[in-house]
Coordinates of C-alpha atoms (C1' of nucleotides) in Angstrom, one line a residue:
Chain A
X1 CA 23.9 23.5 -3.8
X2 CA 22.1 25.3 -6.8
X3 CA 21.5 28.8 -6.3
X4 CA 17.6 29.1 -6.6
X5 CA 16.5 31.8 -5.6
X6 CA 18.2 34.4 -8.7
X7 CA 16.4 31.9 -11.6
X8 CA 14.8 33.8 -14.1
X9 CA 12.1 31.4 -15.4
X10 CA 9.8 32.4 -18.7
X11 CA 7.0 29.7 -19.0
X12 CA 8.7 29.3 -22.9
X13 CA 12.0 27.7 -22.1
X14 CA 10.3 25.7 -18.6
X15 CA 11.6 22.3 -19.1
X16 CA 9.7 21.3 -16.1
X17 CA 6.4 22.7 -18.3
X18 CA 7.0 19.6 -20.9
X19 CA 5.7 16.6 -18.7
X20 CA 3.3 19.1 -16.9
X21 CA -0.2 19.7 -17.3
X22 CA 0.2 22.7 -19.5
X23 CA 2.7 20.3 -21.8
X24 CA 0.7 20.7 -24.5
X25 CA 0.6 24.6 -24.7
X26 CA 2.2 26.1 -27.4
X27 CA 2.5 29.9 -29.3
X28 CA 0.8 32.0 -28.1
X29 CA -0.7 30.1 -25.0
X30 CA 2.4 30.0 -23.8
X31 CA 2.9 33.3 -23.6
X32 CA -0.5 34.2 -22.3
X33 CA 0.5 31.5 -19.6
X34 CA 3.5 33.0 -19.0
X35 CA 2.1 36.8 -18.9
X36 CA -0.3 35.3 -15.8
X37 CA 2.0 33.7 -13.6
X38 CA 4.5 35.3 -10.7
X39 CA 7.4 33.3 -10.1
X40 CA 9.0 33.2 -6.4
X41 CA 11.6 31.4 -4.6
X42 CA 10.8 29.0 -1.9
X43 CA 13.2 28.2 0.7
X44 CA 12.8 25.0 2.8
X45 CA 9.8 24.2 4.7
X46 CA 7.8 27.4 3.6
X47 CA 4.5 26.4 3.4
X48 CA 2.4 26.7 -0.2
X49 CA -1.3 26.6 2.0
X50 CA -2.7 24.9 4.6
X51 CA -5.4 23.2 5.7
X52 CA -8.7 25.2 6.3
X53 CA -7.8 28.3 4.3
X54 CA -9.5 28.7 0.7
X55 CA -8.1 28.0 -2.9
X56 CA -6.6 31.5 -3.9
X57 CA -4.4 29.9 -6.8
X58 CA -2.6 27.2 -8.1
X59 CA 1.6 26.3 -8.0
X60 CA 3.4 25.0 -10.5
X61 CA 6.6 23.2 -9.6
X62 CA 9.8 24.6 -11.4
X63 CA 12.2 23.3 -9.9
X64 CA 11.9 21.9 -5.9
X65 CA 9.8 19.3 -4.2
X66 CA 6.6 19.7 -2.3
X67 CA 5.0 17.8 0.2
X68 CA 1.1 17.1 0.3
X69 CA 0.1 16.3 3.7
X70 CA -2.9 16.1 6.4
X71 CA -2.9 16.4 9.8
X72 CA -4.4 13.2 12.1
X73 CA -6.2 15.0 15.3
X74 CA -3.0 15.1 17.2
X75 CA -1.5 17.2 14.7
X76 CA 0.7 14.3 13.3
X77 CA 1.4 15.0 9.8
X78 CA 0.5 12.2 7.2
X79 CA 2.4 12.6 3.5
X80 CA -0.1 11.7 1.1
X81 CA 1.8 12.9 -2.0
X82 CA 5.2 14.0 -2.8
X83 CA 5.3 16.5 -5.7
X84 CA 8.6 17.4 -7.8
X85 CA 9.1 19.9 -10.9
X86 CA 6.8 19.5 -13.4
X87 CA 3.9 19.0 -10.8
X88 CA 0.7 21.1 -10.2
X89 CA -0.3 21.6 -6.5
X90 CA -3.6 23.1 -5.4
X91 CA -6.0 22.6 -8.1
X92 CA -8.2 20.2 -6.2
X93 CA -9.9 22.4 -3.9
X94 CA -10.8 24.6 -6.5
X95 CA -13.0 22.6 -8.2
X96 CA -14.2 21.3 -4.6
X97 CA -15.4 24.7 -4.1
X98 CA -14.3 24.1 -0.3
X99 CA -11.4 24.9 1.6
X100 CA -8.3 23.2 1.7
X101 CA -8.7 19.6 3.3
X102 CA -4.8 19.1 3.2
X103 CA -1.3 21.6 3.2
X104 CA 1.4 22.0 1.4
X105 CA 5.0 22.5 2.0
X106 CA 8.4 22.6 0.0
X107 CA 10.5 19.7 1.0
X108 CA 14.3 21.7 -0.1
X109 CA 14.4 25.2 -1.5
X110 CA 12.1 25.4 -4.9
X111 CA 11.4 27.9 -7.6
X112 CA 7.5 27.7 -7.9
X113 CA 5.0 29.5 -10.3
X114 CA 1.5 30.8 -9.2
X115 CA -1.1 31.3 -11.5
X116 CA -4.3 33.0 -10.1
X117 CA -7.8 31.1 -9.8
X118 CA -9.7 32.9 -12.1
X119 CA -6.9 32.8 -14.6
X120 CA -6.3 29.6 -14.3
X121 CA -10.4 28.1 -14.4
X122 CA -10.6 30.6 -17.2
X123 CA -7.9 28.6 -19.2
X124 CA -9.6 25.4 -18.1
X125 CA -12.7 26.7 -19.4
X126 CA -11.4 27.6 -22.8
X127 CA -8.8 24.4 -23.4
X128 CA -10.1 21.2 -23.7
X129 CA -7.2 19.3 -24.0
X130 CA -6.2 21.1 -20.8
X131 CA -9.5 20.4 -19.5
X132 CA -9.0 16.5 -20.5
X133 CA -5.5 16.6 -18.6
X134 CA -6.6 17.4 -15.4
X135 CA -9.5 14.9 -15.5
X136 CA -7.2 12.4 -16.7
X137 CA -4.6 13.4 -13.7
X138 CA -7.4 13.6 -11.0
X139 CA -8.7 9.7 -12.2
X140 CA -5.0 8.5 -12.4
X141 CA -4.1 9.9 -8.6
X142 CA -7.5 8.5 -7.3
X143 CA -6.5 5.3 -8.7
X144 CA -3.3 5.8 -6.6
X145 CA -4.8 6.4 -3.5
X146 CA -6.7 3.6 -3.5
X147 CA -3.8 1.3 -3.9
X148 CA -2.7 3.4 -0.7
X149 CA -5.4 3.2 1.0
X150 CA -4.9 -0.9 0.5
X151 CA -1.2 -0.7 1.3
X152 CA -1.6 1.0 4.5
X153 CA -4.5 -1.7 5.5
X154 CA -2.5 -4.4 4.1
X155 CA 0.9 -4.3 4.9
X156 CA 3.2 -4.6 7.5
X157 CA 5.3 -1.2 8.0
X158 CA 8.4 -3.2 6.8
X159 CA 6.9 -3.5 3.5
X160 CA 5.3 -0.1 2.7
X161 CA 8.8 1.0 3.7
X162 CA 10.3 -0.9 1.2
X163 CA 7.2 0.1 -1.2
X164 CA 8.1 3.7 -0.3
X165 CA 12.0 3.7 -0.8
X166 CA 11.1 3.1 -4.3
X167 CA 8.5 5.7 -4.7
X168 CA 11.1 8.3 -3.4
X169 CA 13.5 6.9 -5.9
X170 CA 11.2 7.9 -8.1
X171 CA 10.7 11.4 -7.4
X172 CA 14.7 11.9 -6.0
X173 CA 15.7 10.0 -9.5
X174 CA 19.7 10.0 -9.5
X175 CA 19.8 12.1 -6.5
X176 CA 19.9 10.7 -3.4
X177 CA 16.2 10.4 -1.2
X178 CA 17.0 13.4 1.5
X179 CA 14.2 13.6 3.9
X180 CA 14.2 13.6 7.3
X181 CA 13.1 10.5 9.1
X182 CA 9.9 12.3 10.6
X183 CA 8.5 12.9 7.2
X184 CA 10.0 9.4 6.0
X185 CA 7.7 8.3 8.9
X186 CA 5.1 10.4 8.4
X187 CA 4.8 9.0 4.3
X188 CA 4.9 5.7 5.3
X189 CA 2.7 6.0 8.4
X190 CA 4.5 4.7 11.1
X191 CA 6.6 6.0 14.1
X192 CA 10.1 8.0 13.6
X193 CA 11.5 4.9 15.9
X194 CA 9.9 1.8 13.7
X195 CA 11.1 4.0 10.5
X196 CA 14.6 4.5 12.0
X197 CA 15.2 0.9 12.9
X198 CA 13.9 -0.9 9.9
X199 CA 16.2 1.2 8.0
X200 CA 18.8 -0.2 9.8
X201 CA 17.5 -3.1 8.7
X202 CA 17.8 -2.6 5.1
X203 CA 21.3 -1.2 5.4
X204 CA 22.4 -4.5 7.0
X205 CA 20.8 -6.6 4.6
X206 CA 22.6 -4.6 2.0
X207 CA 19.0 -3.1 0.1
X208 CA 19.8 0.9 0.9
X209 CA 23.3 2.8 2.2
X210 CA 23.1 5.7 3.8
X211 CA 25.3 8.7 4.0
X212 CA 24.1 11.2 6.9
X213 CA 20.7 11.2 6.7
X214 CA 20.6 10.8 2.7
X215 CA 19.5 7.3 1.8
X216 CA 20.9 5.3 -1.6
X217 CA 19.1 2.8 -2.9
X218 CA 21.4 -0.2 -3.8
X219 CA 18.8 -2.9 -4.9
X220 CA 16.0 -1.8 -6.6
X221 CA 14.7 -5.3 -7.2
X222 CA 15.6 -6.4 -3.9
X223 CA 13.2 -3.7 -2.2
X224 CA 10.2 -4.4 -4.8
X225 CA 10.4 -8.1 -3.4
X226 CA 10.5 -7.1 0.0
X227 CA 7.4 -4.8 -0.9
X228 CA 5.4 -7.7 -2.3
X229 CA 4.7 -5.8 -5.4
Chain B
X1 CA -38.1 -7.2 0.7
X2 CA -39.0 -5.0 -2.5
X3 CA -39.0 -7.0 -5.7
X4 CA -36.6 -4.6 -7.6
X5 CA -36.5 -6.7 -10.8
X6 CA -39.8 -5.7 -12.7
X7 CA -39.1 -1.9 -11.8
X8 CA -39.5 0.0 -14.7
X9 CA -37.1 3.5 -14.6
X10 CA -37.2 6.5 -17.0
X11 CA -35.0 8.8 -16.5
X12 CA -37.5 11.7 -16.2
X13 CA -39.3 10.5 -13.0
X14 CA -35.9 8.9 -11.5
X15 CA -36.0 9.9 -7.8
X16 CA -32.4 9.1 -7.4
X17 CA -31.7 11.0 -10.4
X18 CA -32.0 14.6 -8.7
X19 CA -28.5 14.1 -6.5
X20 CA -26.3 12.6 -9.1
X21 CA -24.4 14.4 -11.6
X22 CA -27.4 14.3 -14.5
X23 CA -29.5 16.7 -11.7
X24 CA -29.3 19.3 -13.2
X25 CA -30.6 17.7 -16.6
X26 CA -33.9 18.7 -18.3
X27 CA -36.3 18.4 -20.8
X28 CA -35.1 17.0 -23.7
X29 CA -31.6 16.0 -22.4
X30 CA -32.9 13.9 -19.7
X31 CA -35.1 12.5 -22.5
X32 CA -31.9 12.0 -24.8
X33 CA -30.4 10.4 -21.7
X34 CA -32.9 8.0 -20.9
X35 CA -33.1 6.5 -24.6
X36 CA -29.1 6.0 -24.4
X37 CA -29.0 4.4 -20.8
X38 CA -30.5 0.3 -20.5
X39 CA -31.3 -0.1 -17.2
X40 CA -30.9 -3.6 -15.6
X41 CA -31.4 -5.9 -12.5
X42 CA -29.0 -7.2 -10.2
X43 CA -28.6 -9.7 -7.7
X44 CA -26.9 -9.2 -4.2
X45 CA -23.0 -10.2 -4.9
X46 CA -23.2 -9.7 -8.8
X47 CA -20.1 -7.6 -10.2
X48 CA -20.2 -4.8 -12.2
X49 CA -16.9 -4.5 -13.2
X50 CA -13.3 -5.7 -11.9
X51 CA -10.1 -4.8 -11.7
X52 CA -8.0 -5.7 -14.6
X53 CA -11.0 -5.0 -17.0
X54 CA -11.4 -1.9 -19.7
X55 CA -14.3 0.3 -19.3
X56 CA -17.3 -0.1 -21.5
X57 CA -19.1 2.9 -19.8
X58 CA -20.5 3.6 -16.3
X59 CA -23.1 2.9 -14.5
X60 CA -26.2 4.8 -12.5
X61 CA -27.8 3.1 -9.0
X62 CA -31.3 3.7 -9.3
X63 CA -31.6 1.2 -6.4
X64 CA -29.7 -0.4 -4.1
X65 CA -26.1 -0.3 -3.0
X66 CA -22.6 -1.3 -4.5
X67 CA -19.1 -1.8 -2.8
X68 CA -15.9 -0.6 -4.7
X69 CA -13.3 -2.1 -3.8
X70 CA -9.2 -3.0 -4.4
X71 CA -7.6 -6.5 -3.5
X72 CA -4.3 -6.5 -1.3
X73 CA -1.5 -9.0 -2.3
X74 CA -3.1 -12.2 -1.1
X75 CA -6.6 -11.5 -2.4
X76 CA -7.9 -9.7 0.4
X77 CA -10.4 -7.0 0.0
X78 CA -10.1 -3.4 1.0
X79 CA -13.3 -1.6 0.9
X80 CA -12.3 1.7 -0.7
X81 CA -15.9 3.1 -0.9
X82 CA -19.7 2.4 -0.8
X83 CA -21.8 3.5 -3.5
X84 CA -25.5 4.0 -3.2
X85 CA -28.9 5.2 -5.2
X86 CA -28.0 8.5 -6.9
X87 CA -24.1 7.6 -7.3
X88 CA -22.5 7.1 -10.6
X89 CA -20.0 4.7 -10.3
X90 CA -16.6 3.4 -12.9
X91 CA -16.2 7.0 -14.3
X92 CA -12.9 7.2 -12.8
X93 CA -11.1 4.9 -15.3
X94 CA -12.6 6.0 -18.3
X95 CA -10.9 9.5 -18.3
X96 CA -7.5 7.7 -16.7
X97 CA -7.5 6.0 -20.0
X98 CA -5.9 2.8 -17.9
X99 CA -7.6 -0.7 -17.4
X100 CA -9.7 -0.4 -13.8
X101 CA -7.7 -0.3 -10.8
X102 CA -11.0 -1.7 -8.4
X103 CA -13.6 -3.8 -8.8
X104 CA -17.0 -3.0 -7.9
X105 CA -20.0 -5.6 -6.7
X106 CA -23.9 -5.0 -5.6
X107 CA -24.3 -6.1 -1.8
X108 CA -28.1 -6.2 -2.7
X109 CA -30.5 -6.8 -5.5
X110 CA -30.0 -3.4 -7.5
X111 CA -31.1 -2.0 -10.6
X112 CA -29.0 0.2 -12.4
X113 CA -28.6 1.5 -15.3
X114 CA -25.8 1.5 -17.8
X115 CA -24.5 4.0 -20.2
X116 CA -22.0 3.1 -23.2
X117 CA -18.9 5.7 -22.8
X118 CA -18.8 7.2 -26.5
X119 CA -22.4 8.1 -25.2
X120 CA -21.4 9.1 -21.5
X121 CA -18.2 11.1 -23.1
X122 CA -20.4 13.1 -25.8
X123 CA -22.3 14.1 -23.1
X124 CA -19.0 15.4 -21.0
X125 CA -17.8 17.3 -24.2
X126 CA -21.1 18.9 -25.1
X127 CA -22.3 19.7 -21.3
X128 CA -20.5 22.2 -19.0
X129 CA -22.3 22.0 -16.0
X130 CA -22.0 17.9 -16.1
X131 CA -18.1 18.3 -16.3
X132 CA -17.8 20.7 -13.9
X133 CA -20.3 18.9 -11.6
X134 CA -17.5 15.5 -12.4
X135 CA -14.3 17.5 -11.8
X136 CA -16.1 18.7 -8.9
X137 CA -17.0 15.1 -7.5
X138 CA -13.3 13.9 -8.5
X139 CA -12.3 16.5 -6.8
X140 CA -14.1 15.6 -3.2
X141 CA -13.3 12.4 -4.0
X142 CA -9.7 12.2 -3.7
X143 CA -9.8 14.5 -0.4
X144 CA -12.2 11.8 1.2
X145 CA -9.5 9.5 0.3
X146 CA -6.5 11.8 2.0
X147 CA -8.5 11.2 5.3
X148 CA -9.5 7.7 5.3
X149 CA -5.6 7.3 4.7
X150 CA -4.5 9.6 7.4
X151 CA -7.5 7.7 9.6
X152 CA -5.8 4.7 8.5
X153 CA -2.4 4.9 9.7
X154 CA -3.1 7.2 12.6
X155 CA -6.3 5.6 14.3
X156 CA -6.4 2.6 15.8
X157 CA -8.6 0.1 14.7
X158 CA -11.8 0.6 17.6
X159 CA -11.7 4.6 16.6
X160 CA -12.3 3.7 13.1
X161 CA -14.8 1.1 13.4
X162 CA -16.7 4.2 15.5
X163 CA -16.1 6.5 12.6
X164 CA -17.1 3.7 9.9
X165 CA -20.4 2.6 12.1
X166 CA -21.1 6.5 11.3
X167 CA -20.4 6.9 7.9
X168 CA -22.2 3.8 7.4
X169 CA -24.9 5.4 8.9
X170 CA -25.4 7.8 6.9
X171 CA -25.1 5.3 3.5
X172 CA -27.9 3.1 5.2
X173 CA -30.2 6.4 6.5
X174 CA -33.1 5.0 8.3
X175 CA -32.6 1.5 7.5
X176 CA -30.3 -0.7 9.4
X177 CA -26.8 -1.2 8.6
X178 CA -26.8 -4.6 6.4
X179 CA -23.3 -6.0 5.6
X180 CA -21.3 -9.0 5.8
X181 CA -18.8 -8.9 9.0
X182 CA -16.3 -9.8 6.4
X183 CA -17.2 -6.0 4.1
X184 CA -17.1 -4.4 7.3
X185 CA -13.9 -5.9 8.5
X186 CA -13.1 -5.0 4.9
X187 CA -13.8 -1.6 5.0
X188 CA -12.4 -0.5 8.3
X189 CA -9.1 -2.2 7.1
X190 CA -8.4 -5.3 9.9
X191 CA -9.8 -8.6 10.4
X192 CA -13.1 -10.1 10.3
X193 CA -12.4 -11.6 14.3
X194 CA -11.0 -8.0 15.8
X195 CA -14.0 -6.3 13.9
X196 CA -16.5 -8.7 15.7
X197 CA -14.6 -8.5 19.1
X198 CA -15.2 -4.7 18.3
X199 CA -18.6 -4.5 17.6
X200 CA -19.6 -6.8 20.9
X201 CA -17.6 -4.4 22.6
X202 CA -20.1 -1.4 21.1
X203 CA -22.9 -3.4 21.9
X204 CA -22.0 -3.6 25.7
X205 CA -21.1 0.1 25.9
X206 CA -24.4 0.5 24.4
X207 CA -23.4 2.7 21.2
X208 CA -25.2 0.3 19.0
X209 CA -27.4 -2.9 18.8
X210 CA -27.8 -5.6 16.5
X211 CA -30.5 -7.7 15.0
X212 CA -28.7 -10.7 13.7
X213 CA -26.3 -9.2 11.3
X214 CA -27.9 -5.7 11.2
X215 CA -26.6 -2.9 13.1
X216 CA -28.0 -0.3 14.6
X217 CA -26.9 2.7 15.8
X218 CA -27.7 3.7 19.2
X219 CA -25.4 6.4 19.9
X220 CA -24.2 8.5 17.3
X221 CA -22.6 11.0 19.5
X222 CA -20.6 8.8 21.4
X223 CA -19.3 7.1 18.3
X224 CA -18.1 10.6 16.5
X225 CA -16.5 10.7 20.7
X226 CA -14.7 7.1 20.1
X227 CA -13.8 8.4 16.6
X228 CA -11.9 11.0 18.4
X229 CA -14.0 13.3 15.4
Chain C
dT1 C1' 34.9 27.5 16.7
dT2 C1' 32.1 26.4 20.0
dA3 C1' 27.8 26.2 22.2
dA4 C1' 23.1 25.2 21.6
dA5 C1' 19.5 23.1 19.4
dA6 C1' 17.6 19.7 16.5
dA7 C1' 17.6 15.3 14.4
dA8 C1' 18.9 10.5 14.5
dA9 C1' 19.6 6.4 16.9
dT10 C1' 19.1 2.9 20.5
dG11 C1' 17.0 0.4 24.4
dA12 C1' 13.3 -1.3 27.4
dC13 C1' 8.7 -2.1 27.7
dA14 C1' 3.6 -2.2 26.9
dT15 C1' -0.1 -2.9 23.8
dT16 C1' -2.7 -3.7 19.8
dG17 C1' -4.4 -6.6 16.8
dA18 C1' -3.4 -10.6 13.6
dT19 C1' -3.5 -15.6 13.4
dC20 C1' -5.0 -20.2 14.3
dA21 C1' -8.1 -23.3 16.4
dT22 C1' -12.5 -24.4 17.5
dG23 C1' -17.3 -24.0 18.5
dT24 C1' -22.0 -22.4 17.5
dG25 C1' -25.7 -20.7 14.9
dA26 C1' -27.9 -19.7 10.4
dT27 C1' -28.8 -20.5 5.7
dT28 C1' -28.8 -23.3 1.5
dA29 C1' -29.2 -27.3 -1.3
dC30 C1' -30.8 -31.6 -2.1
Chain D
dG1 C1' -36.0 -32.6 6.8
dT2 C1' -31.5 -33.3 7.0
dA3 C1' -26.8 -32.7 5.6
dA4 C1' -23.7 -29.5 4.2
dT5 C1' -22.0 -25.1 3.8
dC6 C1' -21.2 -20.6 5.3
dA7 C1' -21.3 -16.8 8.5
dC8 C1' -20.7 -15.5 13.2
dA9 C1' -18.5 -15.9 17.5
dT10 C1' -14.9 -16.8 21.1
dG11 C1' -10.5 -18.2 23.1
dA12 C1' -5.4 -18.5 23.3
dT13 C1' -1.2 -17.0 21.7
dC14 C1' 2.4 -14.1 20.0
dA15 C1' 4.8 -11.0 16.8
dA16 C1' 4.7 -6.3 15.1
dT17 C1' 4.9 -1.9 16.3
dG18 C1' 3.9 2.1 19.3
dT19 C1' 5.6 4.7 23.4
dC20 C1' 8.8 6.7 26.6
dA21 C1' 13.5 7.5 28.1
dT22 C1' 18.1 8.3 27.0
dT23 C1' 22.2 8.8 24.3
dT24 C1' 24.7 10.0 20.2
dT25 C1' 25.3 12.6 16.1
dT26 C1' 24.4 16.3 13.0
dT27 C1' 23.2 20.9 12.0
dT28 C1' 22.6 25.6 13.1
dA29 C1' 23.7 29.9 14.9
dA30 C1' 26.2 33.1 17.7

DNA sequence: TTAAAAAAATGACATTGATCATGTGATTAC
DNA sequence: GTAATCACATGATCAATGTCATTTTTTTAA
């Protein structure tokens, strides 16, 4: 497995900073940027924040995944977003001006940035493009929720499952999905046993193959049809 | 019942004006507002805009109350949220720069009042506290949402008619609650026969009454107690 | 390498809540 | 005023899915 945690990352030559919200920073904003931000290594299931605590900064996603989650009121986690590199976490509560409604943890071992709060509303204040991004990202993942929010009335747990295997292909791209069947579960909303047993399902009917607890998706199309989308 | 339709609304001596994003307007730019808004009358069930459809601009409740909403696979509605006097409602797409992902309907006679988006833009660009007063609504917005879909796939369906009986409460204030069986089925996310089965149980535990279709609410406490809240 | 712990998997069972059928009451249109 | 339509209500049924118990496999740590 790649060797995180020794990456030297300069905000200049960040790939994951081309398809991010600071994609269109260039010159000398990138080196202000860059001059800002502390770099660290996150190993596996290190928590970014939590719920209840207030916005201190914001995380940019170098390399690594990051779940976005919420806790129901007996603690049981609920996924509502799955962040990978290129992605910035944590910005919502600071325009809420409350505390955090929902946590964050890395999903493998990541390389993330953190830019301080008043740095980072200073550069919101002063870059309208940047200003525009976010406003245009915070519509956009409304947008999404609400499809969610009509997916998990909606549809039976076989079909957001399906729905969801292709989400995570999405975020895993050529890798495989690796997540463990609680957080599989707790994405989808359902129980670790329905989860477990439907995948079963799908390896028999040939949509998904699984090696360990990594899952391969073998028919795309297959799943979208199953997902009624 | 009022006769909304020959209101007459300025801007300047809106009531409902003073919570939405334009509060903090004054002098002339509430008088530069009010010449670019048209304010108009609608009937109960009239759309203002629906999914699928670009955004001309967004629009103001002066009176009344509007559903937004997104339709599941076989046309079903999901109630994603209610809208009353004071809420600015289809600014979400216009930034997202995609076609509307919801739909959005009166569920009574309204008036509101409609302003064209190069208009509504101009005034994001040129006014700080607006945008940060938007980015700061977006910003609530989409955490509301990562509750109502943890409550969705955690509670069952009673505990979140209690909550919804609630929040409805506090859309409806000192009136009655006054929807369809079918919205309110709608909006707590099951079907219109377990929502009624659910509401005559309320009745007998004496959390709320109802007057034909109105509800209401009896027992606020015990509700936020069913809600498990 | 092996023991211990954690995660995944399977089975049995109970329960929720959706669906369909039907009836009753209220509102609308002619 | 009456028919027709729509909303509300209730009953019966059953599949989907959650829960609890147990076993098997995988991972971790000594």
């Amino acid at each position: 497995m790649l060797e995180k945690s020794h990456k030297h990352v300069t905000c200049e030559n960040c790939l994951s900073r081309e398809n991010s919200l600071f994609g269109s920073f260039c010159g000398e904003k990138v080196d202000n940027l860059d001059s800002q931000k502390s770099c660290s290594y996150f190993k596996k299931n290190q928590p970014l924040f939590i719920e209840g605590s207030s916005p201190r900064g914001v995380y940019c996603i170098n390399d690594g995944k990051v779940k976005i989650f919420a806790r129901g009121e007996e603690g049981k986690e609920q996924i509502i977003h799955l962040a990978a590199a290129g992605e910035v976490v944590g910005f919502r509560a600071m325009f809420s001006g409350e505390p955090y409604k929902v946590s964050a943890t890395t999903l493998e071992e990541s390389n993330i940035c953190f830019i301080g709060k008043s740095d980072f509303l200073n550069l919101v204040d002063s870059n309208a493009t940047l200003r525009n991004g976010i406003m245009k990202e915070l519509s956009k993942e409304l947008a999404d929720r609400a499809t969610f929010i009509t997916n998990m009335a909606q549809k039976s747990v076989r079909e957001r499952l399906a729905f969801s295997l292709v989400m995570l292909q999405d975020i895993y791209k050529e890798e495989m999905i690796n997540l463990s069947r609680e957080d599989m579960a707790n994405f989808v909303g359902t129980a670790t046993e329905t989860l477990i047993r439907l995948l079963k399902d799908f390896k028999e009917e040939k949509f998904i193959a699984t090696h360990a607890r990594r899952v391969e998706i073998l028919d795309r199309e297959g799943l979208l049809r199953v997902a009624g989308n």
